[in-house]
């Protein structure tokens, strides 16, 4: 496969943030480095990074997809109020009982939806 400078730039942007950005945000950052890059190129490369396991695509149930350069299995929390996606301190689903019965788990989505601590605070006073 041809070395892709664009893919390297996108991957670096992803790895340098903990904010689980949208493709739009990544596009704006990438344009600073490569003014000629198009939104389509960004989407294509994000999909490719997802396919090769170099990035995680977080499907936020009808919301905009978010991307994570941290590919370790971890739980995400999506705030339904401000849209923030953060790494949640929550245990992963334990599949060992299923697997001991012969089931094979290929993927799991560890995602929580709710209201973050900041939005929860501003609600009441
Ligand atoms: Zn929030
Ligand atoms: Zn994450």
Short mmCIF file of N, CA, C and O and ligand atoms in Angstrom, two decimals:
data_model
loop_
_atom_site.label_atom_id
_atom_site.label_comp_id
_atom_site.label_asym_id
_atom_site.label_seq_id
_atom_site.Cartn_x
_atom_site.Cartn_y
_atom_site.Cartn_z
N UNK A 1 0.84 -1.20 0.00
CA UNK A 1 0.00 0.00 0.00
C UNK A 1 0.88 1.25 0.00
O UNK A 1 1.87 1.32 0.71
N UNK A 2 0.50 2.21 -0.78
CA UNK A 2 1.25 3.45 -0.91
C UNK A 2 1.24 4.21 0.42
O UNK A 2 0.21 4.32 1.08
N UNK A 3 2.40 4.72 0.79
CA UNK A 3 2.48 5.51 2.00
C UNK A 3 1.62 6.76 1.85
O UNK A 3 1.71 7.45 0.85
N UNK A 4 0.78 6.98 2.77
CA UNK A 4 -0.10 8.12 2.66
C UNK A 4 0.24 9.18 3.70
O UNK A 4 0.06 8.99 4.89
N UNK A 5 0.70 10.31 3.20
CA UNK A 5 1.04 11.44 4.06
C UNK A 5 -0.20 11.93 4.78
O UNK A 5 -0.18 12.24 5.97
N UNK A 6 -1.31 11.93 4.03
CA UNK A 6 -2.56 12.42 4.60
C UNK A 6 -3.00 11.56 5.78
O UNK A 6 -3.44 12.07 6.80
N UNK A 7 -2.85 10.25 5.60
CA UNK A 7 -3.26 9.34 6.67
C UNK A 7 -2.39 9.55 7.91
O UNK A 7 -2.87 9.52 9.04
N UNK A 8 -1.10 9.78 7.70
CA UNK A 8 -0.18 10.04 8.81
C UNK A 8 -0.60 11.28 9.58
O UNK A 8 -0.60 11.30 10.81
N UNK A 9 -0.95 12.33 8.82
CA UNK A 9 -1.36 13.59 9.46
C UNK A 9 -2.63 13.38 10.29
O UNK A 9 -2.71 13.79 11.45
N UNK A 10 -3.58 12.69 9.70
CA UNK A 10 -4.86 12.45 10.40
C UNK A 10 -4.64 11.59 11.64
O UNK A 10 -5.19 11.87 12.71
N UNK A 11 -3.79 10.60 11.50
CA UNK A 11 -3.52 9.73 12.64
C UNK A 11 -2.84 10.51 13.77
O UNK A 11 -3.17 10.32 14.94
N UNK A 12 -1.91 11.38 13.40
CA UNK A 12 -1.21 12.15 14.42
C UNK A 12 -2.17 13.08 15.16
O UNK A 12 -2.14 13.20 16.37
N UNK A 13 -3.07 13.70 14.40
CA UNK A 13 -4.06 14.59 15.02
C UNK A 13 -4.89 13.80 16.04
O UNK A 13 -5.13 14.25 17.15
N UNK A 14 -5.29 12.61 15.63
CA UNK A 14 -6.11 11.76 16.51
C UNK A 14 -5.38 11.35 17.78
O UNK A 14 -5.96 11.31 18.86
N UNK A 15 -4.11 11.03 17.62
CA UNK A 15 -3.34 10.54 18.76
C UNK A 15 -2.98 11.66 19.72
O UNK A 15 -2.65 11.41 20.87
N UNK A 16 -3.03 12.90 19.24
CA UNK A 16 -2.63 14.01 20.09
C UNK A 16 -3.77 14.61 20.89
O UNK A 16 -3.59 15.54 21.66
N UNK A 17 -4.99 14.10 20.69
CA UNK A 17 -6.12 14.66 21.43
C UNK A 17 -6.82 13.57 22.24
O UNK A 17 -6.79 12.39 21.85
N UNK A 18 -7.42 13.98 23.34
CA UNK A 18 -8.20 13.05 24.14
C UNK A 18 -9.68 13.39 24.02
O UNK A 18 -10.52 12.88 24.76
N UNK A 19 -10.01 14.26 23.07
CA UNK A 19 -11.37 14.79 23.02
C UNK A 19 -12.34 13.97 22.18
O UNK A 19 -13.48 14.34 22.04
N UNK A 20 -11.88 12.86 21.59
CA UNK A 20 -12.75 12.04 20.75
C UNK A 20 -13.45 12.91 19.71
O UNK A 20 -14.68 13.03 19.74
N UNK A 21 -12.67 13.53 18.82
CA UNK A 21 -13.25 14.52 17.91
C UNK A 21 -14.13 13.94 16.81
O UNK A 21 -14.14 12.74 16.56
N UNK A 22 -14.86 14.85 16.17
CA UNK A 22 -15.66 14.50 15.00
C UNK A 22 -14.77 14.62 13.76
O UNK A 22 -13.70 15.22 13.82
N UNK A 23 -15.25 14.09 12.63
CA UNK A 23 -14.50 14.18 11.38
C UNK A 23 -14.31 15.65 10.98
O UNK A 23 -13.26 16.04 10.47
N UNK A 24 -15.31 16.44 11.24
CA UNK A 24 -15.29 17.88 10.94
C UNK A 24 -14.14 18.57 11.67
O UNK A 24 -13.39 19.36 11.08
N UNK A 25 -13.99 18.27 12.93
CA UNK A 25 -12.92 18.86 13.75
C UNK A 25 -11.55 18.43 13.23
O UNK A 25 -10.63 19.24 13.11
N UNK A 26 -11.44 17.14 12.90
CA UNK A 26 -10.18 16.61 12.38
C UNK A 26 -9.84 17.29 11.05
O UNK A 26 -8.70 17.65 10.79
N UNK A 27 -10.86 17.49 10.24
CA UNK A 27 -10.69 18.16 8.96
C UNK A 27 -10.11 19.56 9.14
O UNK A 27 -9.16 19.96 8.47
N UNK A 28 -10.67 20.30 10.11
CA UNK A 28 -10.17 21.66 10.36
C UNK A 28 -8.71 21.65 10.81
O UNK A 28 -7.92 22.49 10.39
N UNK A 29 -8.36 20.69 11.67
CA UNK A 29 -6.97 20.58 12.13
C UNK A 29 -6.05 20.20 10.97
O UNK A 29 -4.96 20.74 10.83
N UNK A 30 -6.50 19.24 10.15
CA UNK A 30 -5.67 18.74 9.05
C UNK A 30 -5.40 19.83 8.03
O UNK A 30 -4.34 19.89 7.42
N UNK A 31 -6.39 20.72 7.87
CA UNK A 31 -6.24 21.80 6.88
C UNK A 31 -5.14 22.79 7.25
O UNK A 31 -4.57 23.44 6.40
N UNK A 32 -4.88 22.91 8.55
CA UNK A 32 -3.79 23.78 9.01
C UNK A 32 -2.45 23.28 8.46
O UNK A 32 -1.55 24.04 8.19
N UNK A 33 -2.34 21.95 8.38
CA UNK A 33 -1.10 21.33 7.92
C UNK A 33 -1.11 21.15 6.41
O UNK A 33 -0.10 21.33 5.74
N UNK A 34 -2.27 20.75 5.89
CA UNK A 34 -2.41 20.47 4.46
C UNK A 34 -3.63 21.22 3.93
O UNK A 34 -4.73 20.67 3.91
N UNK A 35 -3.42 22.44 3.51
CA UNK A 35 -4.56 23.28 3.11
C UNK A 35 -5.40 22.69 1.97
O UNK A 35 -6.56 23.05 1.82
N UNK A 36 -4.82 21.76 1.20
CA UNK A 36 -5.55 21.25 0.04
C UNK A 36 -6.38 20.02 0.37
O UNK A 36 -7.10 19.50 -0.48
N UNK A 37 -6.31 19.52 1.59
CA UNK A 37 -7.01 18.28 1.93
C UNK A 37 -8.53 18.52 1.88
O UNK A 37 -9.01 19.60 2.21
N UNK A 38 -9.27 17.51 1.42
CA UNK A 38 -10.72 17.66 1.33
C UNK A 38 -11.40 16.86 2.43
O UNK A 38 -10.82 15.95 3.01
N UNK A 39 -12.65 17.21 2.68
CA UNK A 39 -13.44 16.51 3.69
C UNK A 39 -13.57 15.03 3.32
O UNK A 39 -13.50 14.16 4.18
N UNK A 40 -13.74 14.77 2.02
CA UNK A 40 -13.88 13.38 1.56
C UNK A 40 -12.63 12.57 1.87
O UNK A 40 -12.73 11.41 2.27
N UNK A 41 -11.48 13.17 1.69
CA UNK A 41 -10.22 12.50 1.98
C UNK A 41 -10.12 12.18 3.47
O UNK A 41 -9.68 11.10 3.86
N UNK A 42 -10.56 13.14 4.29
CA UNK A 42 -10.52 12.92 5.74
C UNK A 42 -11.43 11.74 6.10
O UNK A 42 -11.01 10.82 6.81
N UNK A 43 -12.64 11.73 5.58
CA UNK A 43 -13.58 10.63 5.85
C UNK A 43 -13.00 9.28 5.41
O UNK A 43 -13.07 8.29 6.13
N UNK A 44 -12.42 9.27 4.20
CA UNK A 44 -11.89 8.03 3.63
C UNK A 44 -10.75 7.50 4.51
O UNK A 44 -10.69 6.31 4.80
N UNK A 45 -9.89 8.41 4.94
CA UNK A 45 -8.75 7.98 5.75
C UNK A 45 -9.17 7.57 7.16
O UNK A 45 -8.58 6.66 7.74
N UNK A 46 -10.18 8.23 7.70
CA UNK A 46 -10.67 7.83 9.02
C UNK A 46 -11.26 6.42 8.96
O UNK A 46 -11.05 5.61 9.86
N UNK A 47 -11.97 6.14 7.88
CA UNK A 47 -12.56 4.81 7.72
C UNK A 47 -11.44 3.77 7.61
O UNK A 47 -11.50 2.71 8.23
N UNK A 48 -10.42 4.11 6.84
CA UNK A 48 -9.28 3.22 6.64
C UNK A 48 -8.57 2.95 7.97
O UNK A 48 -8.22 1.81 8.28
N UNK A 49 -8.36 4.00 8.75
CA UNK A 49 -7.71 3.85 10.05
C UNK A 49 -8.56 2.96 10.96
O UNK A 49 -8.03 2.16 11.73
N UNK A 50 -9.87 3.09 10.84
CA UNK A 50 -10.78 2.24 11.61
C UNK A 50 -10.66 0.79 11.17
O UNK A 50 -10.58 -0.13 11.98
N UNK A 51 -10.63 0.58 9.85
CA UNK A 51 -10.56 -0.77 9.28
C UNK A 51 -9.27 -1.49 9.65
O UNK A 51 -9.25 -2.70 9.85
N UNK A 52 -8.17 -0.72 9.73
CA UNK A 52 -6.89 -1.35 10.02
C UNK A 52 -6.61 -1.41 11.52
O UNK A 52 -5.53 -1.83 11.94
N UNK A 53 -7.57 -0.94 12.32
CA UNK A 53 -7.41 -1.01 13.77
C UNK A 53 -6.47 0.04 14.33
O UNK A 53 -6.00 -0.08 15.45
N UNK A 54 -6.21 1.09 13.55
CA UNK A 54 -5.32 2.17 14.03
C UNK A 54 -6.10 3.28 14.72
O UNK A 54 -5.52 4.18 15.31
N UNK A 55 -7.42 3.23 14.60
CA UNK A 55 -8.26 4.21 15.28
C UNK A 55 -9.58 3.53 15.64
O UNK A 55 -9.96 2.52 15.03
N UNK A 56 -10.24 4.09 16.62
CA UNK A 56 -11.53 3.56 17.02
C UNK A 56 -12.61 4.50 16.53
O UNK A 56 -12.50 5.72 16.69
N UNK A 57 -13.65 3.94 15.94
CA UNK A 57 -14.78 4.77 15.53
C UNK A 57 -15.88 4.56 16.57
O UNK A 57 -16.27 3.44 16.85
N UNK A 58 -16.30 5.65 17.18
CA UNK A 58 -17.32 5.56 18.23
C UNK A 58 -18.66 5.97 17.62
O UNK A 58 -18.84 7.11 17.20
N UNK A 59 -19.55 5.02 17.57
CA UNK A 59 -20.87 5.26 16.99
C UNK A 59 -21.78 5.74 18.12
O UNK A 59 -22.09 4.99 19.03
N UNK A 60 -22.18 6.99 18.06
CA UNK A 60 -22.93 7.55 19.18
C UNK A 60 -24.44 7.50 18.97
O UNK A 60 -25.15 8.43 19.32
N UNK A 61 -24.94 6.42 18.43
CA UNK A 61 -26.39 6.20 18.31
C UNK A 61 -27.15 7.37 17.70
O UNK A 61 -27.88 8.09 18.40
N UNK A 62 -26.99 7.57 16.43
CA UNK A 62 -27.73 8.64 15.76
C UNK A 62 -27.01 9.96 15.79
O UNK A 62 -27.29 10.85 15.00
N UNK A 63 -26.05 10.10 16.70
CA UNK A 63 -25.25 11.32 16.73
C UNK A 63 -24.16 11.22 15.69
O UNK A 63 -24.11 10.27 14.91
N UNK A 64 -23.27 12.20 15.67
CA UNK A 64 -22.15 12.19 14.74
C UNK A 64 -21.10 11.19 15.24
O UNK A 64 -20.86 11.12 16.44
N UNK A 65 -20.49 10.45 14.34
CA UNK A 65 -19.44 9.52 14.74
C UNK A 65 -18.26 10.29 15.32
O UNK A 65 -17.94 11.39 14.88
N UNK A 66 -17.62 9.69 16.31
CA UNK A 66 -16.45 10.30 16.94
C UNK A 66 -15.28 9.35 16.76
O UNK A 66 -15.47 8.14 16.60
N UNK A 67 -14.09 9.89 16.81
CA UNK A 67 -12.90 9.08 16.55
C UNK A 67 -11.94 9.14 17.72
O UNK A 67 -11.84 10.17 18.41
N UNK A 68 -11.24 8.03 17.94
CA UNK A 68 -10.33 7.91 19.07
C UNK A 68 -9.04 7.26 18.60
O UNK A 68 -9.07 6.20 17.97
N UNK A 69 -7.92 7.91 18.87
CA UNK A 69 -6.62 7.34 18.51
C UNK A 69 -6.17 6.28 19.50
O UNK A 69 -5.21 5.56 19.25
N UNK A 70 -6.86 6.19 20.63
CA UNK A 70 -6.55 5.18 21.63
C UNK A 70 -7.39 3.94 21.29
O UNK A 70 -8.60 3.94 21.47
N UNK A 71 -6.71 2.91 20.78
CA UNK A 71 -7.46 1.74 20.31
C UNK A 71 -7.61 0.65 21.37
O UNK A 71 -8.14 -0.41 21.09
N UNK A 72 -7.14 0.92 22.58
CA UNK A 72 -7.34 -0.07 23.63
C UNK A 72 -8.84 -0.16 23.93
O UNK A 72 -9.58 0.80 23.72
N UNK A 73 -9.26 -1.33 24.41
CA UNK A 73 -10.67 -1.52 24.71
C UNK A 73 -11.00 -0.73 25.97
O UNK A 73 -10.47 -1.01 27.04
N UNK A 74 -11.81 0.31 25.83
CA UNK A 74 -12.22 1.08 27.00
C UNK A 74 -13.63 1.61 26.81
O UNK A 74 -14.14 1.65 25.71
N UNK A 75 -14.24 1.98 27.92
CA UNK A 75 -15.62 2.42 27.90
C UNK A 75 -15.70 3.92 27.65
O UNK A 75 -14.87 4.68 28.14
N UNK A 76 -16.66 4.34 26.86
CA UNK A 76 -16.88 5.76 26.61
C UNK A 76 -18.18 6.23 27.24
O UNK A 76 -19.13 5.47 27.35
N UNK A 77 -18.18 7.48 27.61
CA UNK A 77 -19.38 8.11 28.14
C UNK A 77 -19.74 9.26 27.21
O UNK A 77 -18.91 10.11 26.92
N UNK A 78 -20.97 9.26 26.72
CA UNK A 78 -21.43 10.32 25.83
C UNK A 78 -22.43 11.18 26.60
O UNK A 78 -23.43 10.68 27.12
N UNK A 79 -22.13 12.48 26.69
CA UNK A 79 -23.06 13.38 27.36
C UNK A 79 -24.13 13.81 26.36
O UNK A 79 -23.82 14.38 25.30
N UNK A 80 -25.38 13.54 26.69
CA UNK A 80 -26.48 13.85 25.78
C UNK A 80 -26.80 15.34 25.81
O UNK A 80 -27.53 15.84 24.96
N UNK A 81 -26.21 16.04 26.77
CA UNK A 81 -26.49 17.47 26.88
C UNK A 81 -25.47 18.30 26.11
O UNK A 81 -25.84 19.11 25.26
N UNK A 82 -24.18 18.08 26.35
CA UNK A 82 -23.17 18.91 25.67
C UNK A 82 -22.45 18.15 24.55
O UNK A 82 -21.68 18.74 23.81
N UNK A 83 -22.68 16.85 24.43
CA UNK A 83 -22.09 16.09 23.35
C UNK A 83 -20.66 15.65 23.60
O UNK A 83 -20.01 15.07 22.72
N UNK A 84 -20.15 15.93 24.79
CA UNK A 84 -18.79 15.54 25.13
C UNK A 84 -18.68 14.01 25.16
O UNK A 84 -19.58 13.32 25.61
N UNK A 85 -17.57 13.48 24.65
CA UNK A 85 -17.30 12.05 24.76
C UNK A 85 -16.04 11.90 25.59
O UNK A 85 -15.00 12.46 25.24
N UNK A 86 -16.14 11.20 26.69
CA UNK A 86 -14.98 11.03 27.56
C UNK A 86 -14.73 9.55 27.84
O UNK A 86 -15.63 8.72 27.70
N UNK A 87 -13.50 9.24 28.22
CA UNK A 87 -13.17 7.88 28.63
C UNK A 87 -13.77 7.66 30.01
O UNK A 87 -13.51 8.42 30.93
N UNK A 88 -14.60 6.64 30.11
CA UNK A 88 -15.32 6.39 31.36
C UNK A 88 -14.54 5.45 32.25
O UNK A 88 -13.90 4.52 31.77
N UNK A 89 -14.59 5.72 33.53
CA UNK A 89 -14.00 4.80 34.49
C UNK A 89 -15.07 3.80 34.85
O UNK A 89 -15.76 3.93 35.86
N UNK A 90 -15.24 2.83 33.97
CA UNK A 90 -16.26 1.81 34.20
C UNK A 90 -15.72 0.48 33.70
O UNK A 90 -14.97 0.45 32.72
N UNK A 91 -16.07 -0.60 34.37
CA UNK A 91 -15.54 -1.89 33.95
C UNK A 91 -16.09 -2.31 32.59
O UNK A 91 -17.20 -1.92 32.20
N UNK A 92 -15.32 -3.09 31.88
CA UNK A 92 -15.77 -3.62 30.60
C UNK A 92 -16.70 -4.81 30.86
O UNK A 92 -16.69 -5.40 31.93
N UNK A 93 -17.47 -5.14 29.85
CA UNK A 93 -18.35 -6.29 29.95
C UNK A 93 -17.49 -7.55 30.08
O UNK A 93 -16.54 -7.74 29.31
N UNK A 94 -17.81 -8.38 31.05
CA UNK A 94 -17.05 -9.60 31.26
C UNK A 94 -17.70 -10.73 30.44
O UNK A 94 -18.83 -11.13 30.70
N UNK A 95 -16.97 -11.21 29.45
CA UNK A 95 -17.52 -12.22 28.54
C UNK A 95 -17.08 -13.63 28.90
O UNK A 95 -17.40 -14.58 28.18
N UNK A 96 -16.34 -13.77 30.00
CA UNK A 96 -15.73 -15.07 30.26
C UNK A 96 -16.76 -16.19 30.44
O UNK A 96 -16.54 -17.32 30.01
N UNK A 97 -17.91 -15.87 31.06
CA UNK A 97 -18.94 -16.90 31.27
C UNK A 97 -19.49 -17.38 29.93
O UNK A 97 -19.72 -18.58 29.73
N UNK A 98 -19.69 -16.45 29.02
CA UNK A 98 -20.18 -16.80 27.68
C UNK A 98 -19.13 -17.64 26.95
O UNK A 98 -19.45 -18.66 26.33
N UNK A 99 -17.89 -17.19 27.05
CA UNK A 99 -16.83 -17.86 26.30
C UNK A 99 -16.58 -19.27 26.83
O UNK A 99 -16.25 -20.17 26.06
N UNK A 100 -16.78 -19.46 28.13
CA UNK A 100 -16.59 -20.81 28.67
C UNK A 100 -17.67 -21.76 28.16
O UNK A 100 -17.52 -22.97 28.19
N UNK A 101 -18.78 -21.20 27.65
CA UNK A 101 -19.84 -22.04 27.07
C UNK A 101 -19.64 -22.20 25.57
O UNK A 101 -20.49 -22.77 24.88
N UNK A 102 -18.58 -21.64 25.04
CA UNK A 102 -18.28 -21.82 23.62
C UNK A 102 -18.64 -20.65 22.73
O UNK A 102 -18.45 -20.70 21.52
N UNK A 103 -19.19 -19.58 23.32
CA UNK A 103 -19.47 -18.40 22.51
C UNK A 103 -18.16 -17.66 22.24
O UNK A 103 -17.27 -17.67 23.07
N UNK A 104 -18.11 -17.02 21.07
CA UNK A 104 -16.91 -16.25 20.77
C UNK A 104 -17.33 -14.80 20.56
O UNK A 104 -18.12 -14.52 19.64
N UNK A 105 -16.85 -13.93 21.37
CA UNK A 105 -17.17 -12.51 21.24
C UNK A 105 -16.14 -11.87 20.32
O UNK A 105 -14.94 -11.97 20.57
N UNK A 106 -16.61 -11.24 19.25
CA UNK A 106 -15.69 -10.66 18.27
C UNK A 106 -15.52 -9.16 18.53
O UNK A 106 -14.44 -8.62 18.39
N UNK A 107 -16.58 -8.51 18.93
CA UNK A 107 -16.42 -7.09 19.25
C UNK A 107 -17.42 -6.73 20.33
O UNK A 107 -18.44 -7.40 20.51
N UNK A 108 -17.11 -5.68 21.05
CA UNK A 108 -18.08 -5.17 22.02
C UNK A 108 -17.99 -3.66 22.02
O UNK A 108 -16.94 -3.07 21.81
N UNK A 109 -19.15 -3.05 22.20
CA UNK A 109 -19.20 -1.60 22.25
C UNK A 109 -19.49 -1.22 23.68
O UNK A 109 -20.53 -1.54 24.21
N UNK A 110 -18.52 -0.58 24.28
CA UNK A 110 -18.71 -0.16 25.66
C UNK A 110 -19.01 1.32 25.65
O UNK A 110 -18.10 2.15 25.57
N UNK A 111 -20.28 1.64 25.68
CA UNK A 111 -20.65 3.04 25.57
C UNK A 111 -21.81 3.36 26.51
O UNK A 111 -22.78 2.62 26.58
N UNK A 112 -21.65 4.43 27.23
CA UNK A 112 -22.66 4.85 28.19
C UNK A 112 -23.21 6.20 27.74
O UNK A 112 -22.46 7.03 27.22
N UNK A 113 -24.49 6.41 27.91
CA UNK A 113 -25.10 7.69 27.56
C UNK A 113 -25.69 8.32 28.82
O UNK A 113 -26.25 7.62 29.66
N UNK A 114 -25.54 9.61 28.94
CA UNK A 114 -26.09 10.26 30.12
C UNK A 114 -25.78 11.74 30.14
O UNK A 114 -25.63 12.36 29.08
N UNK A 115 -25.69 12.28 31.33
CA UNK A 115 -25.41 13.70 31.51
C UNK A 115 -24.12 13.81 32.31
O UNK A 115 -24.00 13.18 33.36
N UNK A 116 -23.16 14.55 31.78
CA UNK A 116 -21.86 14.62 32.44
C UNK A 116 -21.93 15.46 33.71
O UNK A 116 -22.93 16.14 33.97
N UNK A 117 -20.85 15.44 34.47
CA UNK A 117 -20.84 16.10 35.79
C UNK A 117 -21.02 17.62 35.63
O UNK A 117 -21.68 18.25 36.45
N UNK A 118 -20.47 18.19 34.55
CA UNK A 118 -20.60 19.64 34.35
C UNK A 118 -22.03 20.04 34.02
O UNK A 118 -22.57 20.99 34.56
N UNK A 119 -22.65 19.29 33.11
CA UNK A 119 -24.03 19.59 32.71
C UNK A 119 -24.99 19.32 33.87
O UNK A 119 -25.96 20.04 34.05
N UNK A 120 -24.72 18.30 34.66
CA UNK A 120 -25.56 17.97 35.80
C UNK A 120 -25.55 19.08 36.82
O UNK A 120 -26.57 19.41 37.42
N UNK A 121 -24.39 19.70 36.98
CA UNK A 121 -24.24 20.76 37.97
C UNK A 121 -24.97 22.03 37.55
O UNK A 121 -25.64 22.66 38.33
N UNK A 122 -24.84 22.38 36.25
CA UNK A 122 -25.44 23.64 35.80
C UNK A 122 -26.98 23.55 35.78
O UNK A 122 -27.65 24.56 35.76
N UNK A 123 -27.50 22.32 35.78
CA UNK A 123 -28.94 22.14 35.76
C UNK A 123 -29.60 22.62 37.04
O UNK A 123 -30.56 23.38 37.00
N UNK A 124 -29.04 22.14 38.16
CA UNK A 124 -29.61 22.60 39.44
C UNK A 124 -28.73 23.70 40.03
O UNK A 124 -27.59 23.87 39.62
N UNK A 125 -29.25 24.42 40.95
CA UNK A 125 -28.47 25.51 41.55
C UNK A 125 -28.76 25.62 43.03
O UNK A 125 -29.88 25.75 43.43
ZN1 LIG B 1 -22.18 17.54 29.36
ZN1 LIG B 2 -11.57 6.89 24.32
#
